[in-house]
Amino acid sequence: MAKKFAPRVSKKERKTLKLTDNLDSSVMERLSGDRLLQGAKLDEVYLKEIVVKEQVRTKFNDSSLKELAENIKQNGLIQPLVLHKDKLGRLTLVCGERRFRAMSLIEKEKCPCFILDKKNEQELMAIQFSENSSREALHYIDKADGILNYQKATKASERKIQAALGISKSEVHRSLMIAKMGKKIKEAAKAHNIEKYVLLELDALEKSPLKTKLTKMLYKGELTKRAELKKAIKDGGVIKPGRKKKKPTVPKGLTANAFIKTLKSQAKGKKLDKKTQSLLNELLKETQNIVDM
């Protein structure tokens, strides 16, 4: 059977398709303004040619990926992948693993990509971190691990990391603390969507049976909010870090025992109902116990 071809179109009537036609204008503005992405070449690349290594993001939602895949199927890829071309010509994925996975679901053959070359490992890590952290879906655990990996690779101080990645010094410090926590606690944080300050405040508690108990509760997903942790600490009968009970002071010139004796004698002369009398006796008893300490 003979093949059918589309009718010939004259040069004047032909339309030139550009890779940037379907791209968000802000993407191109960012490319021109970002010093780390300057010099990138926009080209179409076959997905099978892309090498995927471990990325900053480690948590992917299946339903979210399917939604993204359907969106790409209908509207095309609006945000290109970012690749790096090494000395051997291999194209390694730097940013966009979620988009890459989504396109694989719909068996997309190729897509537009920004291709970088002559970038060192530090620059690639900074680009990867910047790209991923700008998206709300990136979990704070992945963000923390990314900052720690950057520090290990570059041997940079917290101040230098702040300048390179464009985040506050306090955020760098907190992230490094979280990244250095145990694997089990980080996995629990991601599985149960635990607030990051729960991890930080629990870690700050001194080693004790209560801390062990709270940690087990966290593993089970029973402590996900900061308020829940504070309540659990209070119910456990511990004092919040940095606060100590103060002994009641007695007016100058009057001993504690003399003060209690005077209180008792004054109470006897008053006509009090049973409830008030009971409360007063309890107060006197507690005061005596404090004095005897």
PDB file of C-alpha atoms in Angstrom:
ATOM      1  CA  MET A   1       0.000   0.000   0.000  1.00  0.00           C
ATOM      2  CA  ALA A   2       1.407   3.379  -1.029  1.00  0.00           C
ATOM      3  CA  LYS A   3       2.202   5.896   1.716  1.00  0.00           C
ATOM      4  CA  LYS A   4       0.239   9.120   1.882  1.00  0.00           C
ATOM      5  CA  PHE A   5       2.169  12.357   2.326  1.00  0.00           C
ATOM      6  CA  ALA A   6       0.919  15.774   3.421  1.00  0.00           C
ATOM      7  CA  PRO A   7       0.494  18.277   0.586  1.00  0.00           C
ATOM      8  CA  ARG A   8       3.610  20.318  -0.234  1.00  0.00           C
ATOM      9  CA  VAL A   9       3.680  23.809   1.324  1.00  0.00           C
ATOM     10  CA  SER A  10       5.603  26.690  -0.213  1.00  0.00           C
ATOM     11  CA  LYS A  11       8.426  28.326   1.804  1.00  0.00           C
ATOM     12  CA  LYS A  12       6.409  31.517   2.260  1.00  0.00           C
ATOM     13  CA  GLU A  13       3.535  29.606   3.876  1.00  0.00           C
ATOM     14  CA  ARG A  14       5.674  27.390   6.083  1.00  0.00           C
ATOM     15  CA  LYS A  15       5.553  28.004   9.841  1.00  0.00           C
ATOM     16  CA  THR A  16       8.711  27.871  11.902  1.00  0.00           C
ATOM     17  CA  LEU A  17       8.165  26.221  15.281  1.00  0.00           C
ATOM     18  CA  LYS A  18      10.298  27.425  18.153  1.00  0.00           C
ATOM     19  CA  LEU A  19      11.055  25.492  21.309  1.00  0.00           C
ATOM     20  CA  THR A  20      10.265  28.609  23.338  1.00  0.00           C
ATOM     21  CA  ASP A  21       6.744  29.043  21.930  1.00  0.00           C
ATOM     22  CA  ASN A  22       5.071  27.007  24.687  1.00  0.00           C
ATOM     23  CA  LEU A  23       7.416  28.071  27.481  1.00  0.00           C
ATOM     24  CA  ASP A  24       6.441  30.401  30.285  1.00  0.00           C
ATOM     25  CA  SER A  25       8.040  33.828  29.679  1.00  0.00           C
ATOM     26  CA  SER A  26       9.244  33.904  33.295  1.00  0.00           C
ATOM     27  CA  VAL A  27      11.349  30.811  32.559  1.00  0.00           C
ATOM     28  CA  MET A  28      13.306  32.637  29.874  1.00  0.00           C
ATOM     29  CA  GLU A  29      13.656  35.723  32.070  1.00  0.00           C
ATOM     30  CA  ARG A  30      15.036  33.586  34.856  1.00  0.00           C
ATOM     31  CA  LEU A  31      17.471  31.904  32.479  1.00  0.00           C
ATOM     32  CA  SER A  32      18.876  35.245  31.380  1.00  0.00           C
ATOM     33  CA  GLY A  33      19.056  36.606  34.926  1.00  0.00           C
ATOM     34  CA  ASP A  34      20.415  33.585  36.794  1.00  0.00           C
ATOM     35  CA  ARG A  35      24.215  33.655  36.833  1.00  0.00           C
ATOM     36  CA  LEU A  36      24.339  29.872  37.342  1.00  0.00           C
ATOM     37  CA  LEU A  37      22.151  29.171  34.286  1.00  0.00           C
ATOM     38  CA  GLN A  38      23.779  31.702  31.992  1.00  0.00           C
ATOM     39  CA  GLY A  39      25.223  30.133  28.859  1.00  0.00           C
ATOM     40  CA  ALA A  40      22.672  27.297  28.820  1.00  0.00           C
ATOM     41  CA  LYS A  41      21.635  26.065  25.394  1.00  0.00           C
ATOM     42  CA  LEU A  42      17.990  25.194  24.714  1.00  0.00           C
ATOM     43  CA  ASP A  43      17.571  22.017  22.685  1.00  0.00           C
ATOM     44  CA  GLU A  44      15.326  18.965  22.296  1.00  0.00           C
ATOM     45  CA  VAL A  45      16.711  15.782  23.802  1.00  0.00           C
ATOM     46  CA  TYR A  46      15.540  12.157  23.720  1.00  0.00           C
ATOM     47  CA  LEU A  47      14.613  10.980  27.235  1.00  0.00           C
ATOM     48  CA  LYS A  48      16.525   7.719  26.738  1.00  0.00           C
ATOM     49  CA  GLU A  49      19.736   9.757  26.355  1.00  0.00           C
ATOM     50  CA  ILE A  50      19.369  11.413  29.791  1.00  0.00           C
ATOM     51  CA  VAL A  51      21.331   9.971  32.708  1.00  0.00           C
ATOM     52  CA  VAL A  52      19.431  10.292  36.019  1.00  0.00           C
ATOM     53  CA  LYS A  53      21.473  10.329  39.228  1.00  0.00           C
ATOM     54  CA  GLU A  54      20.310  10.810  42.826  1.00  0.00           C
ATOM     55  CA  GLN A  55      18.535  14.145  43.120  1.00  0.00           C
ATOM     56  CA  VAL A  56      17.716  16.511  46.003  1.00  0.00           C
ATOM     57  CA  ARG A  57      14.054  15.428  45.919  1.00  0.00           C
ATOM     58  CA  THR A  58      13.470  11.902  47.230  1.00  0.00           C
ATOM     59  CA  LYS A  59       9.725  11.956  47.923  1.00  0.00           C
ATOM     60  CA  PHE A  60       7.347  11.632  44.961  1.00  0.00           C
ATOM     61  CA  ASN A  61       3.555  11.452  45.100  1.00  0.00           C
ATOM     62  CA  ASP A  62       2.143   8.945  42.571  1.00  0.00           C
ATOM     63  CA  SER A  63      -1.198  10.715  42.081  1.00  0.00           C
ATOM     64  CA  SER A  64       0.572  14.060  41.702  1.00  0.00           C
ATOM     65  CA  LEU A  65       2.896  12.557  39.064  1.00  0.00           C
ATOM     66  CA  LYS A  66      -0.099  11.232  37.102  1.00  0.00           C
ATOM     67  CA  GLU A  67      -1.724  14.682  37.200  1.00  0.00           C
ATOM     68  CA  LEU A  68       1.486  16.283  35.963  1.00  0.00           C
ATOM     69  CA  ALA A  69       1.817  13.656  33.227  1.00  0.00           C
ATOM     70  CA  GLU A  70      -1.709  14.370  32.012  1.00  0.00           C
ATOM     71  CA  ASN A  71      -1.034  18.105  32.065  1.00  0.00           C
ATOM     72  CA  ILE A  72       2.134  17.650  29.986  1.00  0.00           C
ATOM     73  CA  LYS A  73       0.213  15.415  27.596  1.00  0.00           C
ATOM     74  CA  GLN A  74      -2.408  18.118  27.050  1.00  0.00           C
ATOM     75  CA  ASN A  75      -0.279  21.296  27.160  1.00  0.00           C
ATOM     76  CA  GLY A  76       3.288  20.179  26.544  1.00  0.00           C
ATOM     77  CA  LEU A  77       6.269  20.747  28.838  1.00  0.00           C
ATOM     78  CA  ILE A  78       6.268  24.372  29.980  1.00  0.00           C
ATOM     79  CA  GLN A  79       9.326  24.172  32.266  1.00  0.00           C
ATOM     80  CA  PRO A  80      12.307  22.518  30.471  1.00  0.00           C
ATOM     81  CA  LEU A  81      14.602  20.072  32.187  1.00  0.00           C
ATOM     82  CA  VAL A  82      18.113  21.227  33.086  1.00  0.00           C
ATOM     83  CA  LEU A  83      20.924  18.935  31.926  1.00  0.00           C
ATOM     84  CA  HIS A  84      24.692  19.028  32.152  1.00  0.00           C
ATOM     85  CA  LYS A  85      26.934  17.821  29.361  1.00  0.00           C
ATOM     86  CA  ASP A  86      30.152  16.268  30.657  1.00  0.00           C
ATOM     87  CA  LYS A  87      33.510  15.813  28.882  1.00  0.00           C
ATOM     88  CA  LEU A  88      32.371  12.494  27.411  1.00  0.00           C
ATOM     89  CA  GLY A  89      29.226  14.067  25.983  1.00  0.00           C
ATOM     90  CA  ARG A  90      26.844  12.395  28.432  1.00  0.00           C
ATOM     91  CA  LEU A  91      23.751  14.401  29.417  1.00  0.00           C
ATOM     92  CA  THR A  92      23.051  14.192  33.147  1.00  0.00           C
ATOM     93  CA  LEU A  93      19.810  15.433  34.692  1.00  0.00           C
ATOM     94  CA  VAL A  94      20.416  18.326  37.081  1.00  0.00           C
ATOM     95  CA  CYS A  95      16.851  19.602  37.627  1.00  0.00           C
ATOM     96  CA  GLY A  96      13.412  18.239  36.796  1.00  0.00           C
ATOM     97  CA  GLU A  97      13.302  14.596  37.885  1.00  0.00           C
ATOM     98  CA  ARG A  98       9.584  14.916  38.673  1.00  0.00           C
ATOM     99  CA  ARG A  99       8.899  16.191  35.152  1.00  0.00           C
ATOM    100  CA  PHE A 100      11.180  13.478  33.725  1.00  0.00           C
ATOM    101  CA  ARG A 101       9.217  10.762  35.581  1.00  0.00           C
ATOM    102  CA  ALA A 102       5.889  12.231  34.481  1.00  0.00           C
ATOM    103  CA  MET A 103       6.957  12.204  30.812  1.00  0.00           C
ATOM    104  CA  SER A 104       8.139   8.615  31.165  1.00  0.00           C
ATOM    105  CA  LEU A 105       4.619   7.664  32.318  1.00  0.00           C
ATOM    106  CA  ILE A 106       3.112   8.926  29.062  1.00  0.00           C
ATOM    107  CA  GLU A 107       6.016   7.471  27.044  1.00  0.00           C
ATOM    108  CA  LYS A 108       7.190  10.832  25.797  1.00  0.00           C
ATOM    109  CA  GLU A 109      10.183  10.399  23.482  1.00  0.00           C
ATOM    110  CA  LYS A 110      11.875  13.796  23.754  1.00  0.00           C
ATOM    111  CA  CYS A 111      11.476  17.186  25.390  1.00  0.00           C
ATOM    112  CA  PRO A 112      13.031  20.676  25.534  1.00  0.00           C
ATOM    113  CA  CYS A 113      16.018  20.948  27.855  1.00  0.00           C
ATOM    114  CA  PHE A 114      18.473  23.593  29.011  1.00  0.00           C
ATOM    115  CA  ILE A 115      21.924  22.113  28.442  1.00  0.00           C
ATOM    116  CA  LEU A 116      24.845  23.348  30.515  1.00  0.00           C
ATOM    117  CA  ASP A 117      28.516  22.577  30.141  1.00  0.00           C
ATOM    118  CA  LYS A 118      31.765  23.545  31.844  1.00  0.00           C
ATOM    119  CA  LYS A 119      30.076  23.643  35.263  1.00  0.00           C
ATOM    120  CA  ASN A 120      31.844  22.268  38.312  1.00  0.00           C
ATOM    121  CA  GLU A 121      30.217  20.081  40.965  1.00  0.00           C
ATOM    122  CA  GLN A 122      29.630  23.015  43.327  1.00  0.00           C
ATOM    123  CA  GLU A 123      27.784  25.017  40.670  1.00  0.00           C
ATOM    124  CA  LEU A 124      25.644  22.033  39.671  1.00  0.00           C
ATOM    125  CA  MET A 125      24.649  21.380  43.281  1.00  0.00           C
ATOM    126  CA  ALA A 126      23.759  25.049  43.773  1.00  0.00           C
ATOM    127  CA  ILE A 127      21.606  25.003  40.603  1.00  0.00           C
ATOM    128  CA  GLN A 128      19.892  21.793  41.703  1.00  0.00           C
ATOM    129  CA  PHE A 129      19.180  23.130  45.172  1.00  0.00           C
ATOM    130  CA  SER A 130      17.909  26.480  43.890  1.00  0.00           C
ATOM    131  CA  GLU A 131      15.587  24.828  41.366  1.00  0.00           C
ATOM    132  CA  ASN A 132      14.104  22.330  43.813  1.00  0.00           C
ATOM    133  CA  SER A 133      13.787  24.591  46.860  1.00  0.00           C
ATOM    134  CA  SER A 134      11.808  27.137  44.823  1.00  0.00           C
ATOM    135  CA  ARG A 135       9.018  24.590  44.578  1.00  0.00           C
ATOM    136  CA  GLU A 136       6.623  24.215  47.529  1.00  0.00           C
ATOM    137  CA  ALA A 137       6.407  20.433  47.087  1.00  0.00           C
ATOM    138  CA  LEU A 138      10.033  19.900  48.158  1.00  0.00           C
ATOM    139  CA  HIS A 139      10.034  18.404  51.659  1.00  0.00           C
ATOM    140  CA  TYR A 140      12.152  20.181  54.275  1.00  0.00           C
ATOM    141  CA  ILE A 141      14.025  16.905  54.903  1.00  0.00           C
ATOM    142  CA  ASP A 142      15.117  16.764  51.251  1.00  0.00           C
ATOM    143  CA  LYS A 143      16.046  20.439  51.435  1.00  0.00           C
ATOM    144  CA  ALA A 144      18.109  19.825  54.585  1.00  0.00           C
ATOM    145  CA  ASP A 145      19.886  16.829  53.043  1.00  0.00           C
ATOM    146  CA  GLY A 146      20.649  18.925  49.961  1.00  0.00           C
ATOM    147  CA  ILE A 147      22.288  21.627  52.103  1.00  0.00           C
ATOM    148  CA  LEU A 148      24.343  19.036  54.007  1.00  0.00           C
ATOM    149  CA  ASN A 149      25.479  17.398  50.755  1.00  0.00           C
ATOM    150  CA  TYR A 150      26.502  20.810  49.450  1.00  0.00           C
ATOM    151  CA  GLN A 151      28.509  21.476  52.626  1.00  0.00           C
ATOM    152  CA  LYS A 152      30.243  18.095  52.398  1.00  0.00           C
ATOM    153  CA  ALA A 153      31.122  18.615  48.746  1.00  0.00           C
ATOM    154  CA  THR A 154      32.329  22.195  49.105  1.00  0.00           C
ATOM    155  CA  LYS A 155      33.607  22.261  52.728  1.00  0.00           C
ATOM    156  CA  ALA A 156      31.863  25.637  52.933  1.00  0.00           C
ATOM    157  CA  SER A 157      30.969  27.442  56.162  1.00  0.00           C
ATOM    158  CA  GLU A 158      27.357  28.257  57.004  1.00  0.00           C
ATOM    159  CA  ARG A 159      27.917  31.846  55.895  1.00  0.00           C
ATOM    160  CA  LYS A 160      29.292  30.751  52.507  1.00  0.00           C
ATOM    161  CA  ILE A 161      26.386  28.331  52.041  1.00  0.00           C
ATOM    162  CA  GLN A 162      24.003  31.190  52.777  1.00  0.00           C
ATOM    163  CA  ALA A 163      25.591  33.314  50.044  1.00  0.00           C
ATOM    164  CA  ALA A 164      25.774  30.485  47.487  1.00  0.00           C
ATOM    165  CA  LEU A 165      22.239  29.143  47.941  1.00  0.00           C
ATOM    166  CA  GLY A 166      20.470  32.399  48.747  1.00  0.00           C
ATOM    167  CA  ILE A 167      18.882  31.390  52.073  1.00  0.00           C
ATOM    168  CA  SER A 168      19.166  32.834  55.584  1.00  0.00           C
ATOM    169  CA  LYS A 169      21.937  31.740  57.938  1.00  0.00           C
ATOM    170  CA  SER A 170      19.403  30.565  60.542  1.00  0.00           C
ATOM    171  CA  GLU A 171      17.720  28.376  57.912  1.00  0.00           C
ATOM    172  CA  VAL A 172      21.108  26.913  56.948  1.00  0.00           C
ATOM    173  CA  HIS A 173      21.875  26.171  60.612  1.00  0.00           C
ATOM    174  CA  ARG A 174      18.479  24.540  61.300  1.00  0.00           C
ATOM    175  CA  SER A 175      18.655  22.526  58.085  1.00  0.00           C
ATOM    176  CA  LEU A 176      22.105  21.151  58.916  1.00  0.00           C
ATOM    177  CA  MET A 177      20.848  20.100  62.369  1.00  0.00           C
ATOM    178  CA  ILE A 178      17.904  18.249  60.792  1.00  0.00           C
ATOM    179  CA  ALA A 179      20.055  16.642  58.090  1.00  0.00           C
ATOM    180  CA  LYS A 180      22.375  15.170  60.750  1.00  0.00           C
ATOM    181  CA  MET A 181      19.496  13.461  62.592  1.00  0.00           C
ATOM    182  CA  GLY A 182      18.975   9.711  62.320  1.00  0.00           C
ATOM    183  CA  LYS A 183      17.517   8.064  59.226  1.00  0.00           C
ATOM    184  CA  LYS A 184      14.510   6.678  61.128  1.00  0.00           C
ATOM    185  CA  ILE A 185      13.400  10.051  62.486  1.00  0.00           C
ATOM    186  CA  LYS A 186      13.752  11.687  59.052  1.00  0.00           C
ATOM    187  CA  GLU A 187      11.736   8.926  57.406  1.00  0.00           C
ATOM    188  CA  ALA A 188       9.014   9.373  60.049  1.00  0.00           C
ATOM    189  CA  ALA A 189       8.972  13.133  59.416  1.00  0.00           C
ATOM    190  CA  LYS A 190       8.291  12.552  55.722  1.00  0.00           C
ATOM    191  CA  ALA A 191       5.819   9.703  56.221  1.00  0.00           C
ATOM    192  CA  HIS A 192       3.678  11.575  58.774  1.00  0.00           C
ATOM    193  CA  ASN A 193       4.259  15.188  57.606  1.00  0.00           C
ATOM    194  CA  ILE A 194       5.751  16.202  60.950  1.00  0.00           C
ATOM    195  CA  GLU A 195       6.524  19.896  61.464  1.00  0.00           C
ATOM    196  CA  LYS A 196      10.267  20.565  61.414  1.00  0.00           C
ATOM    197  CA  TYR A 197      10.198  22.391  64.756  1.00  0.00           C
ATOM    198  CA  VAL A 198       8.933  19.185  66.406  1.00  0.00           C
ATOM    199  CA  LEU A 199      12.192  17.506  65.365  1.00  0.00           C
ATOM    200  CA  LEU A 200      14.324  20.446  66.496  1.00  0.00           C
ATOM    201  CA  GLU A 201      12.655  20.861  69.894  1.00  0.00           C
ATOM    202  CA  LEU A 202      12.637  17.145  70.604  1.00  0.00           C
ATOM    203  CA  ASP A 203      16.320  16.945  69.684  1.00  0.00           C
ATOM    204  CA  ALA A 204      17.051  19.817  72.120  1.00  0.00           C
ATOM    205  CA  LEU A 205      15.646  17.897  75.110  1.00  0.00           C
ATOM    206  CA  GLU A 206      18.133  16.230  77.429  1.00  0.00           C
ATOM    207  CA  LYS A 207      18.427  12.449  77.230  1.00  0.00           C
ATOM    208  CA  SER A 208      15.776  10.926  79.495  1.00  0.00           C
ATOM    209  CA  PRO A 209      13.089   8.199  79.598  1.00  0.00           C
ATOM    210  CA  LEU A 210      10.545  10.860  78.598  1.00  0.00           C
ATOM    211  CA  LYS A 211      12.554  11.819  75.497  1.00  0.00           C
ATOM    212  CA  THR A 212      12.739   8.150  74.529  1.00  0.00           C
ATOM    213  CA  LYS A 213       8.972   7.849  74.930  1.00  0.00           C
ATOM    214  CA  LEU A 214       8.323  10.996  72.874  1.00  0.00           C
ATOM    215  CA  THR A 215      10.642   9.759  70.131  1.00  0.00           C
ATOM    216  CA  LYS A 216       8.691   6.502  69.880  1.00  0.00           C
ATOM    217  CA  MET A 217       5.458   8.507  69.648  1.00  0.00           C
ATOM    218  CA  LEU A 218       6.997  10.538  66.823  1.00  0.00           C
ATOM    219  CA  TYR A 219       7.954   7.376  64.909  1.00  0.00           C
ATOM    220  CA  LYS A 220       4.287   6.287  65.073  1.00  0.00           C
ATOM    221  CA  GLY A 221       3.028   9.653  63.844  1.00  0.00           C
ATOM    222  CA  GLU A 222       1.429  10.544  67.203  1.00  0.00           C
ATOM    223  CA  LEU A 223       3.396  13.813  67.437  1.00  0.00           C
ATOM    224  CA  THR A 224       3.165  15.852  64.249  1.00  0.00           C
ATOM    225  CA  LYS A 225       2.512  19.380  65.532  1.00  0.00           C
ATOM    226  CA  ARG A 226       4.569  21.655  67.773  1.00  0.00           C
ATOM    227  CA  ALA A 227       1.572  22.137  70.095  1.00  0.00           C
ATOM    228  CA  GLU A 228       1.204  18.360  70.469  1.00  0.00           C
ATOM    229  CA  LEU A 229       4.847  18.044  71.523  1.00  0.00           C
ATOM    230  CA  LYS A 230       4.514  20.822  74.106  1.00  0.00           C
ATOM    231  CA  LYS A 231       1.426  19.180  75.594  1.00  0.00           C
ATOM    232  CA  ALA A 232       3.149  15.788  75.698  1.00  0.00           C
ATOM    233  CA  ILE A 233       6.112  17.343  77.515  1.00  0.00           C
ATOM    234  CA  LYS A 234       3.803  19.056  79.998  1.00  0.00           C
ATOM    235  CA  ASP A 235       1.853  15.871  80.648  1.00  0.00           C
ATOM    236  CA  GLY A 236       5.107  14.035  81.154  1.00  0.00           C
ATOM    237  CA  GLY A 237       5.907  16.308  84.107  1.00  0.00           C
ATOM    238  CA  VAL A 238       9.070  17.890  82.784  1.00  0.00           C
ATOM    239  CA  ILE A 239      10.098  21.540  82.850  1.00  0.00           C
ATOM    240  CA  LYS A 240      10.529  23.248  79.513  1.00  0.00           C
ATOM    241  CA  PRO A 241      14.206  23.740  78.581  1.00  0.00           C
ATOM    242  CA  GLY A 242      15.669  26.964  79.961  1.00  0.00           C
ATOM    243  CA  ARG A 243      13.105  27.393  82.763  1.00  0.00           C
ATOM    244  CA  LYS A 244      13.580  26.512  86.414  1.00  0.00           C
ATOM    245  CA  LYS A 245      11.216  26.594  89.365  1.00  0.00           C
ATOM    246  CA  LYS A 246      11.927  29.414  91.768  1.00  0.00           C
ATOM    247  CA  LYS A 247      11.574  29.146  95.514  1.00  0.00           C
ATOM    248  CA  PRO A 248       8.978  31.535  96.971  1.00  0.00           C
ATOM    249  CA  THR A 249      10.671  34.423  98.767  1.00  0.00           C
ATOM    250  CA  VAL A 250       9.742  35.667 102.232  1.00  0.00           C
ATOM    251  CA  PRO A 251       9.654  39.362 103.212  1.00  0.00           C
ATOM    252  CA  LYS A 252      12.886  40.643 104.825  1.00  0.00           C
ATOM    253  CA  GLY A 253      12.970  40.474 108.629  1.00  0.00           C
ATOM    254  CA  LEU A 254      10.435  37.625 108.801  1.00  0.00           C
ATOM    255  CA  THR A 255      11.476  33.970 108.874  1.00  0.00           C
ATOM    256  CA  ALA A 256       9.594  31.439 106.815  1.00  0.00           C
ATOM    257  CA  ASN A 257       8.346  29.530 109.873  1.00  0.00           C
ATOM    258  CA  ALA A 258       7.207  32.724 111.567  1.00  0.00           C
ATOM    259  CA  PHE A 259       5.356  33.687 108.404  1.00  0.00           C
ATOM    260  CA  ILE A 260       3.499  30.343 108.315  1.00  0.00           C
ATOM    261  CA  LYS A 261       2.673  30.551 112.025  1.00  0.00           C
ATOM    262  CA  THR A 262       1.200  34.040 111.550  1.00  0.00           C
ATOM    263  CA  LEU A 263      -0.835  32.851 108.570  1.00  0.00           C
ATOM    264  CA  LYS A 264      -2.314  29.962 110.589  1.00  0.00           C
ATOM    265  CA  SER A 265      -3.288  32.170 113.509  1.00  0.00           C
ATOM    266  CA  GLN A 266      -4.897  34.740 111.207  1.00  0.00           C
ATOM    267  CA  ALA A 267      -6.847  31.997 109.423  1.00  0.00           C
ATOM    268  CA  LYS A 268      -8.332  30.719 112.702  1.00  0.00           C
ATOM    269  CA  GLY A 269      -9.947  34.070 113.420  1.00  0.00           C
ATOM    270  CA  LYS A 270     -11.716  34.165 110.051  1.00  0.00           C
ATOM    271  CA  LYS A 271     -15.092  32.647 109.294  1.00  0.00           C
ATOM    272  CA  LEU A 272     -14.421  30.684 106.098  1.00  0.00           C
ATOM    273  CA  ASP A 273     -16.578  28.173 104.254  1.00  0.00           C
ATOM    274  CA  LYS A 274     -15.359  24.581 104.063  1.00  0.00           C
ATOM    275  CA  LYS A 275     -14.053  24.868 100.494  1.00  0.00           C
ATOM    276  CA  THR A 276     -11.996  27.997 101.179  1.00  0.00           C
ATOM    277  CA  GLN A 277     -10.706  26.533 104.443  1.00  0.00           C
ATOM    278  CA  SER A 278      -9.658  23.375 102.643  1.00  0.00           C
ATOM    279  CA  LEU A 279      -7.798  25.375  99.964  1.00  0.00           C
ATOM    280  CA  LEU A 280      -6.068  27.465 102.614  1.00  0.00           C
ATOM    281  CA  ASN A 281      -4.970  24.379 104.550  1.00  0.00           C
ATOM    282  CA  GLU A 282      -3.592  22.877 101.350  1.00  0.00           C
ATOM    283  CA  LEU A 283      -1.687  26.088 100.621  1.00  0.00           C
ATOM    284  CA  LEU A 284      -0.217  26.146 104.122  1.00  0.00           C
ATOM    285  CA  LYS A 285       0.804  22.519 103.810  1.00  0.00           C
ATOM    286  CA  GLU A 286       2.580  23.128 100.480  1.00  0.00           C
ATOM    287  CA  THR A 287       4.309  26.219 101.882  1.00  0.00           C
ATOM    288  CA  GLN A 288       5.533  24.222 104.886  1.00  0.00           C
ATOM    289  CA  ASN A 289       6.906  21.543 102.572  1.00  0.00           C
ATOM    290  CA  ILE A 290       8.839  24.183 100.580  1.00  0.00           C
ATOM    291  CA  VAL A 291      10.292  25.651 103.785  1.00  0.00           C
ATOM    292  CA  ASP A 292      11.378  22.189 104.986  1.00  0.00           C
ATOM    293  CA  MET A 293      13.271  21.540 101.688  1.00  0.00           C
TER     294      MET A 293
END
